[in-house]
Coordinates of C-alpha atoms and ligand atoms in Angstrom, one line a residue:
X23 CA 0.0 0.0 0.0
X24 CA 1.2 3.5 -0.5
X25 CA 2.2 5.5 2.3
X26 CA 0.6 8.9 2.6
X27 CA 3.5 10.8 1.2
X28 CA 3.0 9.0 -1.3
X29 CA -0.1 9.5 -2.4
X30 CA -0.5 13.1 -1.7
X31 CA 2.4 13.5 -3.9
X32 CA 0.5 12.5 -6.4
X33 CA -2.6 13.9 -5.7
X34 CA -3.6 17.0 -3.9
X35 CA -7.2 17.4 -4.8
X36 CA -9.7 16.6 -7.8
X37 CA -7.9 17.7 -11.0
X38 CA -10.5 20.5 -12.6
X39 CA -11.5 17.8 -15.2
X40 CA -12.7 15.4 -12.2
X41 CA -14.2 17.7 -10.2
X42 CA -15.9 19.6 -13.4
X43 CA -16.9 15.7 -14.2
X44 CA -18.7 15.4 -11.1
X45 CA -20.5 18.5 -11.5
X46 CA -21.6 17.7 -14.8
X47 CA -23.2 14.0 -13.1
X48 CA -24.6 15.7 -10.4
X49 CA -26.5 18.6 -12.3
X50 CA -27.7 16.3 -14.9
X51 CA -28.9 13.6 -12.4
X52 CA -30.6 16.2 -10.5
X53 CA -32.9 17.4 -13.5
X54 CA -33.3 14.6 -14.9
X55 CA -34.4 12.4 -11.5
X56 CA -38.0 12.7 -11.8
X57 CA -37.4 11.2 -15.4
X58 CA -35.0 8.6 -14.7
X59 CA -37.3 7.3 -11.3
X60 CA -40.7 7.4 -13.4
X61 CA -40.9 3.4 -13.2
X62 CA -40.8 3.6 -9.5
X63 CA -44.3 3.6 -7.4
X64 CA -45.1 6.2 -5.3
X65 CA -44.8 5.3 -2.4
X66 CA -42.6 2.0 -3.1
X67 CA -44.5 -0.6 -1.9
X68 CA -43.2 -2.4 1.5
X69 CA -42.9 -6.2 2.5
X70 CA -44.5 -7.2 5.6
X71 CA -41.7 -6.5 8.1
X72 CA -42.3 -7.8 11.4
X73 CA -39.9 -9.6 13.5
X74 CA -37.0 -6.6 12.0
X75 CA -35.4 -4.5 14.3
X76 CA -34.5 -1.7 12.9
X77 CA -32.6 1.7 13.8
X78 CA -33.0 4.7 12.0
X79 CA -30.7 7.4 12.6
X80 CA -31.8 11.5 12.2
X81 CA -35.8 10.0 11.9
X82 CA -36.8 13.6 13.5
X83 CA -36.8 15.1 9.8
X84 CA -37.0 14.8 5.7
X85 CA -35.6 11.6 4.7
X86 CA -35.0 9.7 7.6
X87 CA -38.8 10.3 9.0
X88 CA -39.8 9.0 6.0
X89 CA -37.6 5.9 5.6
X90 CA -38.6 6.2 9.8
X91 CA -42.7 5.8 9.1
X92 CA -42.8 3.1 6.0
X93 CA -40.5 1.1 8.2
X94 CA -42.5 0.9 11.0
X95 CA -45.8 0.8 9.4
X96 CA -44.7 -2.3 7.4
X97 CA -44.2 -3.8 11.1
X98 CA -40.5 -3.1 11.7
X99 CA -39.3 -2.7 15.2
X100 CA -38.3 0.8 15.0
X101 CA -35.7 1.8 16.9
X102 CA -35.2 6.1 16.3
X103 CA -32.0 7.1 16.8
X104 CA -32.0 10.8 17.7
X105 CA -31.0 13.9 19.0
X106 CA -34.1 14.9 20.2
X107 CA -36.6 13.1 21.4
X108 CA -39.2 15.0 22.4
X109 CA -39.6 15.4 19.1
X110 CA -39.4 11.9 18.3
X111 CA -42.6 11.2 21.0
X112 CA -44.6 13.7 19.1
X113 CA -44.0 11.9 15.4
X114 CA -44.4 8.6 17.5
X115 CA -48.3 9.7 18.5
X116 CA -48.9 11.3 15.2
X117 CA -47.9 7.9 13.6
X118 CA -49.8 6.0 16.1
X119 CA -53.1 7.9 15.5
X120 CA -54.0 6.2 12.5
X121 CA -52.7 2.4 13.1
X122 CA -50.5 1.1 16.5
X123 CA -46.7 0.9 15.7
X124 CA -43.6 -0.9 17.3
X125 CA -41.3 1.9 17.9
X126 CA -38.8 3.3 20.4
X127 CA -36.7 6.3 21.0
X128 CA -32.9 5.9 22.1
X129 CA -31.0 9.6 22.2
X130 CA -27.9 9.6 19.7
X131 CA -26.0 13.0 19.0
X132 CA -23.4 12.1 16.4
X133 CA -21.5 15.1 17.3
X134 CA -20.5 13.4 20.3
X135 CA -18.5 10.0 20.7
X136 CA -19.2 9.5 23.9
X137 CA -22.9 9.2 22.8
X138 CA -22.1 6.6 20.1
X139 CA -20.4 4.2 22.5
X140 CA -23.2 4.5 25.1
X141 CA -26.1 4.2 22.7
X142 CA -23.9 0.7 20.9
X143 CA -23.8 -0.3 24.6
X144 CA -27.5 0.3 25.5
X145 CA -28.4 -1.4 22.1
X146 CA -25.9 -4.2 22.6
X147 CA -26.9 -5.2 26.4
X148 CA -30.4 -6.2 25.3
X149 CA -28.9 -8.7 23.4
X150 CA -31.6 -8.2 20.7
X151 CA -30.4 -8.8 17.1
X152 CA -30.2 -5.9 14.6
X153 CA -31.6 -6.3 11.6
X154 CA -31.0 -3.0 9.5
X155 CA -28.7 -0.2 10.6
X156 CA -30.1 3.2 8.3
X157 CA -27.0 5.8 8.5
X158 CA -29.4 8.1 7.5
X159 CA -28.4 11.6 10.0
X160 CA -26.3 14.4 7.8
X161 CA -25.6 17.7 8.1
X162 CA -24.6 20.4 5.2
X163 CA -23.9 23.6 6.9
X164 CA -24.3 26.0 4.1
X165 CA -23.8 29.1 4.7
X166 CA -21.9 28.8 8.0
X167 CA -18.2 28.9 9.6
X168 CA -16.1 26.2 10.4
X169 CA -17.1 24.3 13.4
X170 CA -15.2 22.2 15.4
X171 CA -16.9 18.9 17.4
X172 CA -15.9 18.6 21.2
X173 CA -14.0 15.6 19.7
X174 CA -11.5 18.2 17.6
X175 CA -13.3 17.0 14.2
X176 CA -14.9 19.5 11.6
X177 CA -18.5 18.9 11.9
X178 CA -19.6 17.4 8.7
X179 CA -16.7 14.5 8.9
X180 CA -18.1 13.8 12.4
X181 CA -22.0 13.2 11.5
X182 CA -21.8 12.5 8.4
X183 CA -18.8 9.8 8.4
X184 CA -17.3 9.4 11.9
X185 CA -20.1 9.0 14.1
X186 CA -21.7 6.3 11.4
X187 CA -18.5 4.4 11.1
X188 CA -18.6 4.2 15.0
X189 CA -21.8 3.5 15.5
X190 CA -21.8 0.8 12.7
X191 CA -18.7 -1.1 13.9
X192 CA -19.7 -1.3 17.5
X193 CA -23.1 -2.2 16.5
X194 CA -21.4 -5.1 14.6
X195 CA -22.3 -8.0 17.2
X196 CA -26.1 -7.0 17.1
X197 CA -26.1 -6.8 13.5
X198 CA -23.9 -10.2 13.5
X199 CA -27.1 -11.6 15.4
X200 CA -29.2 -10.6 12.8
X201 CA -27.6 -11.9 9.9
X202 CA -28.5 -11.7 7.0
X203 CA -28.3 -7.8 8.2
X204 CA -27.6 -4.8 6.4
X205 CA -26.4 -1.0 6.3
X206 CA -27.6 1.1 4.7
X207 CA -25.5 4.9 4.7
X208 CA -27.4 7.5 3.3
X209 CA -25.0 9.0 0.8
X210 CA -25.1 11.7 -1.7
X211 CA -24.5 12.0 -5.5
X212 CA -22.1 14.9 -4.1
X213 CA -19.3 12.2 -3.4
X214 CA -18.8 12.8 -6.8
X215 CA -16.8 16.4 -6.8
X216 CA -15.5 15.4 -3.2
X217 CA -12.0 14.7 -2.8
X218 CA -10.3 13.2 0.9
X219 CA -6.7 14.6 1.6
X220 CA -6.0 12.1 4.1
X221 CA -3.5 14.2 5.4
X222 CA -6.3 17.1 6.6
X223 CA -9.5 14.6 7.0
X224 CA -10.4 17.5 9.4
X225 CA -9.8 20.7 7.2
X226 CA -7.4 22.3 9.9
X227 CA -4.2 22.1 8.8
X228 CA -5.2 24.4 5.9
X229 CA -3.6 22.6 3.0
X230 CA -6.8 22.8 1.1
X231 CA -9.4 25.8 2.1
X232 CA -12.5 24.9 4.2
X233 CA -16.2 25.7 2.6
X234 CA -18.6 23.7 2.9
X235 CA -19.4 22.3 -0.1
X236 CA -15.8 20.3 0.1
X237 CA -16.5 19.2 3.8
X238 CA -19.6 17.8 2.8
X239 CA -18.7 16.0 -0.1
X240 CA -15.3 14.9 1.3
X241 CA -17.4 13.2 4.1
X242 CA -19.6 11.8 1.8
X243 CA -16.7 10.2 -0.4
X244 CA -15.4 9.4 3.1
X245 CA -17.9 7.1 4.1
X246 CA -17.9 5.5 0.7
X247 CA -14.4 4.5 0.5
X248 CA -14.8 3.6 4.6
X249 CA -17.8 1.1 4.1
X250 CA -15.9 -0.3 0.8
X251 CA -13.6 -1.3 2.5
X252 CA -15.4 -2.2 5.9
X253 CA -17.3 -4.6 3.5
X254 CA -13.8 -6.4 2.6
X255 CA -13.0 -7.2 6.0
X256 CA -16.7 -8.5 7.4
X257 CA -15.7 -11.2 4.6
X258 CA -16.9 -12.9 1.1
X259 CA -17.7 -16.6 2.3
X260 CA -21.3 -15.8 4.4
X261 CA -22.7 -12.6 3.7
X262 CA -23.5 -12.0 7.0
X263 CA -23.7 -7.8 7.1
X264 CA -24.2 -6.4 3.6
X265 CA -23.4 -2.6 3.4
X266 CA -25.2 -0.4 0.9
X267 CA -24.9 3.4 0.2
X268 CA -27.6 4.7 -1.3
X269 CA -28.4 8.9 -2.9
X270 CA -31.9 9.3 -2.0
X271 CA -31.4 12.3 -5.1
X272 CA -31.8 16.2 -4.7
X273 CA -34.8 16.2 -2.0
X274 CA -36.7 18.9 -0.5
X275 CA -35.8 18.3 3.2
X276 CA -34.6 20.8 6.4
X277 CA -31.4 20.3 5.0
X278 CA -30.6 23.7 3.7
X279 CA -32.5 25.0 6.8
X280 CA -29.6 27.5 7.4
X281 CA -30.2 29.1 4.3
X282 CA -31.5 32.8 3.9
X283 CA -35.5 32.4 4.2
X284 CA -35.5 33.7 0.8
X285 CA -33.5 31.0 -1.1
X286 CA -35.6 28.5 1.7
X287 CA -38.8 29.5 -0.4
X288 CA -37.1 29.0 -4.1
X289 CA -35.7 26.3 -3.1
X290 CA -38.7 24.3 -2.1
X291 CA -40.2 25.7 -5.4
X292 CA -37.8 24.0 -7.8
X293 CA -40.1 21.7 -9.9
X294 CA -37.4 18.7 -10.2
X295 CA -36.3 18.6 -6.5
X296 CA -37.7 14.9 -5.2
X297 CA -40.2 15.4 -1.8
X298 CA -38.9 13.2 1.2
X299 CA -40.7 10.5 0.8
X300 CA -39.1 9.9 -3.0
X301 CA -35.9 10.8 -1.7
X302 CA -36.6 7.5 1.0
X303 CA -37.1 5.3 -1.5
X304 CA -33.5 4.3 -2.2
X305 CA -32.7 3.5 1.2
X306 CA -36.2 1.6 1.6
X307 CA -35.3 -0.6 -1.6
X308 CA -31.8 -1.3 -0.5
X309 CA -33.3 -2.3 2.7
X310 CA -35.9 -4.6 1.8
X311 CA -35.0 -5.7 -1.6
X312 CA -33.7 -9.2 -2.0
X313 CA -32.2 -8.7 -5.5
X314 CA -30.1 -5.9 -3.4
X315 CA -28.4 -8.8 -1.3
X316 CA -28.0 -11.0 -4.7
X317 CA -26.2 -7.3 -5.9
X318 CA -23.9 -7.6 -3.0
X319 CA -22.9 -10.9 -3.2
X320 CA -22.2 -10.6 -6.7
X321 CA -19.5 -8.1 -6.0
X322 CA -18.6 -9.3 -3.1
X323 CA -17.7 -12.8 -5.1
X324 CA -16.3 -11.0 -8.1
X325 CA -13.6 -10.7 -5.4
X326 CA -12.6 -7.4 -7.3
X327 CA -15.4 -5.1 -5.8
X328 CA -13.6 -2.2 -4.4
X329 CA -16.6 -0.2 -4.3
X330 CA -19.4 -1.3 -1.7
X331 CA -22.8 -1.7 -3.3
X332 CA -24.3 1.5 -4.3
X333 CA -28.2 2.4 -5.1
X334 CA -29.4 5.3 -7.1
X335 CA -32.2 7.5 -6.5
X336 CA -34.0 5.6 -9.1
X337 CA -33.5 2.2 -7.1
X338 CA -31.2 0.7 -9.5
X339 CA -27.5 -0.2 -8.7
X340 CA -24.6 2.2 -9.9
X341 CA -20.6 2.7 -9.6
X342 CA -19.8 5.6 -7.1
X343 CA -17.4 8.4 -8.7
X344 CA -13.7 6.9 -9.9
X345 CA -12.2 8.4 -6.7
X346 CA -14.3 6.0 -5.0
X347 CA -12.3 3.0 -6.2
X348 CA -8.7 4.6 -5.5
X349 CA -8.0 1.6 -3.6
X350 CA -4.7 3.4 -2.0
X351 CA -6.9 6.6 -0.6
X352 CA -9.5 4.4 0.7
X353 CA -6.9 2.2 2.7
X354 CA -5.6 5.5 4.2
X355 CA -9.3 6.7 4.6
X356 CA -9.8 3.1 6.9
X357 CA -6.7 3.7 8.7
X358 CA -6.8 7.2 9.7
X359 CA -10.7 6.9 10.4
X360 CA -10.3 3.7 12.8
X361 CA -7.7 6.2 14.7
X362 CA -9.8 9.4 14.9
X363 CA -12.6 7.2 16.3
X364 CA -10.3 5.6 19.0
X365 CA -10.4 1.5 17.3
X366 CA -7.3 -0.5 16.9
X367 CA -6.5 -1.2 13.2
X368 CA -7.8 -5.0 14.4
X369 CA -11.1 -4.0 15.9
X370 CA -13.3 -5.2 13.1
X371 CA -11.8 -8.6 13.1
X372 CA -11.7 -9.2 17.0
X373 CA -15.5 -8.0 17.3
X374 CA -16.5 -10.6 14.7
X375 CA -15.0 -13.1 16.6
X376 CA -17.2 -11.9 19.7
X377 CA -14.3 -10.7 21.7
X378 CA -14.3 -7.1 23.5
X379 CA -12.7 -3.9 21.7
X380 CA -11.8 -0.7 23.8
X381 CA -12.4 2.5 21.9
X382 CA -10.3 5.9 22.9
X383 CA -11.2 8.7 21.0
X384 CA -10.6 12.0 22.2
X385 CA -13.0 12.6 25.0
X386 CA -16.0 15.2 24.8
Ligands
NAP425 N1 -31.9 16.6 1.0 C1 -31.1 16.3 0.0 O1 -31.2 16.8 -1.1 C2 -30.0 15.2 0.2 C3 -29.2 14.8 -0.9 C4 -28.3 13.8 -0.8 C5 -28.1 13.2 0.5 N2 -28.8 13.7 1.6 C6 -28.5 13.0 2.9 O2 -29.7 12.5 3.4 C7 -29.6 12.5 4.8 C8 -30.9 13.1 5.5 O3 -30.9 14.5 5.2 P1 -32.2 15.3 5.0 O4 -32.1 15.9 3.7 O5 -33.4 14.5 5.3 O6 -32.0 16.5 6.1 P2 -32.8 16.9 7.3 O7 -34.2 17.1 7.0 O8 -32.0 18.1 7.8 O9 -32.6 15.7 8.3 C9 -31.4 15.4 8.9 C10 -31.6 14.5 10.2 O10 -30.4 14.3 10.8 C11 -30.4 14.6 12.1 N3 -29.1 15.0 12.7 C12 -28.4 16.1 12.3 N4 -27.3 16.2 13.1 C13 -27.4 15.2 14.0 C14 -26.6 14.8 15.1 N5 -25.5 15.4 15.4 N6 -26.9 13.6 15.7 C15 -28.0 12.9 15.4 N7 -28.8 13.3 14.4 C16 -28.5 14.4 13.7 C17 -31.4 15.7 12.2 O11 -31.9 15.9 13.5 P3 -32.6 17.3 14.1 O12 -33.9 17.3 13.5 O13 -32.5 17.1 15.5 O14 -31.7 18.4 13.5 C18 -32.5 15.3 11.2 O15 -33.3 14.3 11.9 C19 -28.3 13.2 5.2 O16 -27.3 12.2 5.4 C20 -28.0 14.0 3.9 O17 -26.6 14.2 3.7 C21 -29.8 14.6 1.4

């Protein structure tokens, strides 16, 4: 593998052809998504889903209360994994108004470590098994400063990629139970003009200038290349934990709540922008398809996937950007996350065979 000097002395960001690329995919997929989804039902039908537990992280708002709802009212166990949940209570009675649901609240605040580890350990101590993790919380701060976690991480890498990694690799012995399990991360078609400088995951050393945009679409790529290679190590022979990144498209959510009001309003006018409950229906399908495990295991036993499996907007499987597959980055990317989130560089193998792993991240 290369070493870090290495590969940032080949690479210090996207070229302008690559990153103009992305832009290019990413504007015409967003016009064009209505089009390219019009085969899919709205909503998209549900299987029966009792007997699944499943968590749902960020089910407060947009996407995730969407992917939150159909979940449950297909019979899931729904676990909501928030920040706050008084507000969860209220969508819980709203919900249960019309027909009774199986669902639970359990506080999670990605922006805090300290609350991954305890909610894994609450959720692990009942010994129940986890059926589908949904990595659905994210955060695009547009419009403000820089912002530090009480970790030391930039926010955006925190929510969106190192809070999820945690959360997922300590909920590994729950989801182990519930094989065949799955997580789904939901991603963003914005991977695409991201770039991760491995040396500055964190945007502080000031190699490369902080906005937003790069932040969120450097986490976004993060977590691809993260779960790629997560996927390698939970092994080919059983299929035990499929992960899946899905773009739930360009959606009409709280999202861009820290816009100007004015841009707010034109912004929920735009005719081709997806509402929440089509912008849930990629993570629902790679949730409850079956021809989504089949996908997996076909890369998986291709034995070349470097890419996880990844589901459009319009349901149907696609390759993430070329970045994704730069096989040396995303090694670096496994490394350098496992340390920022306190895990020994063996903590995936030594959870799947059931033993303990300590984790010691910088405290809160
Ligand atoms: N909307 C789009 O066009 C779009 C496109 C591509 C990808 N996505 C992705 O879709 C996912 C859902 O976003 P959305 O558009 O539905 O946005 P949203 O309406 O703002 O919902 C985001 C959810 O994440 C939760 N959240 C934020 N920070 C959190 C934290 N520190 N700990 C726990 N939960 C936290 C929020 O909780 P609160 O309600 O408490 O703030 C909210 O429930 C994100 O991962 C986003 O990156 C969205």
């Amino acid at each position: 593998m290369k070493t870090d000097k290495a590969v940032t002395e080949t690479k210090e960001d996207l070229s302008w052809y690559e990153w103009l690329k992305g832009l290019s995919i990413l504007i015409y997929e967003t016009i064009f998504q209505k089009l390219h989804s019009r085969h899919l039902p709205y909503p998209l039908p549900l299987p029966p889903l009792n007997g699944i537990n499943c968590i749902v992280t960020g089910s407060t708002s947009g996407i995730g209360l969407e992917i939150a709802r159909q979940m449950a009212q297909s019979g899931a166990h729904l676990i909501m994994a928030v920040r706050n949940p008084d507000a969860a209570q209220e969508i819980i009675k709203i919900w249960s108004k019309s027909n009774p649901i199986d669902a639970q609240i359990m506080e999670l605040d990605l922006l805090s470590l300290e609350s991954v580890v305890k909610f894994s350990e609450t959720y692990n101590s009942k010994s129940k098994p986890l059926h589908l993790l949904i990595n659905n919380a994210g955060i695009f701060n547009i419009g403000e400063s820089q912002k530090l976690s009480k970790n030391g991480f930039e926010s955006h890498l925190q929510v969106n990629h190192l809070g999820p990694a945690l959360l997922s690799i300590l909920l590994l012995p729950s989801l182990q139970k519930g094989s065949k399990s799955r997580i789904i991360n939901v991603n963003s078609l914005m991977h695409c003009v991201g770039f991760v400088d491995t040396n500055d995951m964190n945007f502080i050393i000031g190699a490369r200038n902080f906005t937003n945009l790069k932040a969120y679409s450097s986490s976004k790529l993060a977590q691809i290349m993260f779960f790629s290679e997560l996927q390698k190590r939970l092994g080919l022979e059983s299929g035990v934990i499929s992960v899946i990144c899905v773009d739930p498209g360009s959606v009409r959510t709280n999202v861009a709540r820290k816009l100007p009001k004015v841009v707010q309003i034109a912004y929920h006018w735009i005719p081709f922008l997806f509402d929440a409950l089509e912008g849930s229906r990629s993570a629902v399908f790679a949730a409850t398809d079956d021809g989504v495990l089949k996908y997996c295991e076909e890369l998986r036993n291709k034995g070349e996937a470097e890419s996880c499996a990844y589901i459009a907007c319009n349901c149907r499987p696609i390759r993430p950007s070329k970045e994704a597959y730069n096989v040396a980055v995303s090694g670096l990317v496994w490394e350098k996350t496992l340390d920022m989130i306190g895990l020994r560089s063996n903590a995936v193998d030594k959870i799947m065979e059931g033993k303990q792993v300590q984790c010691t991240y910088e405290a809160d």
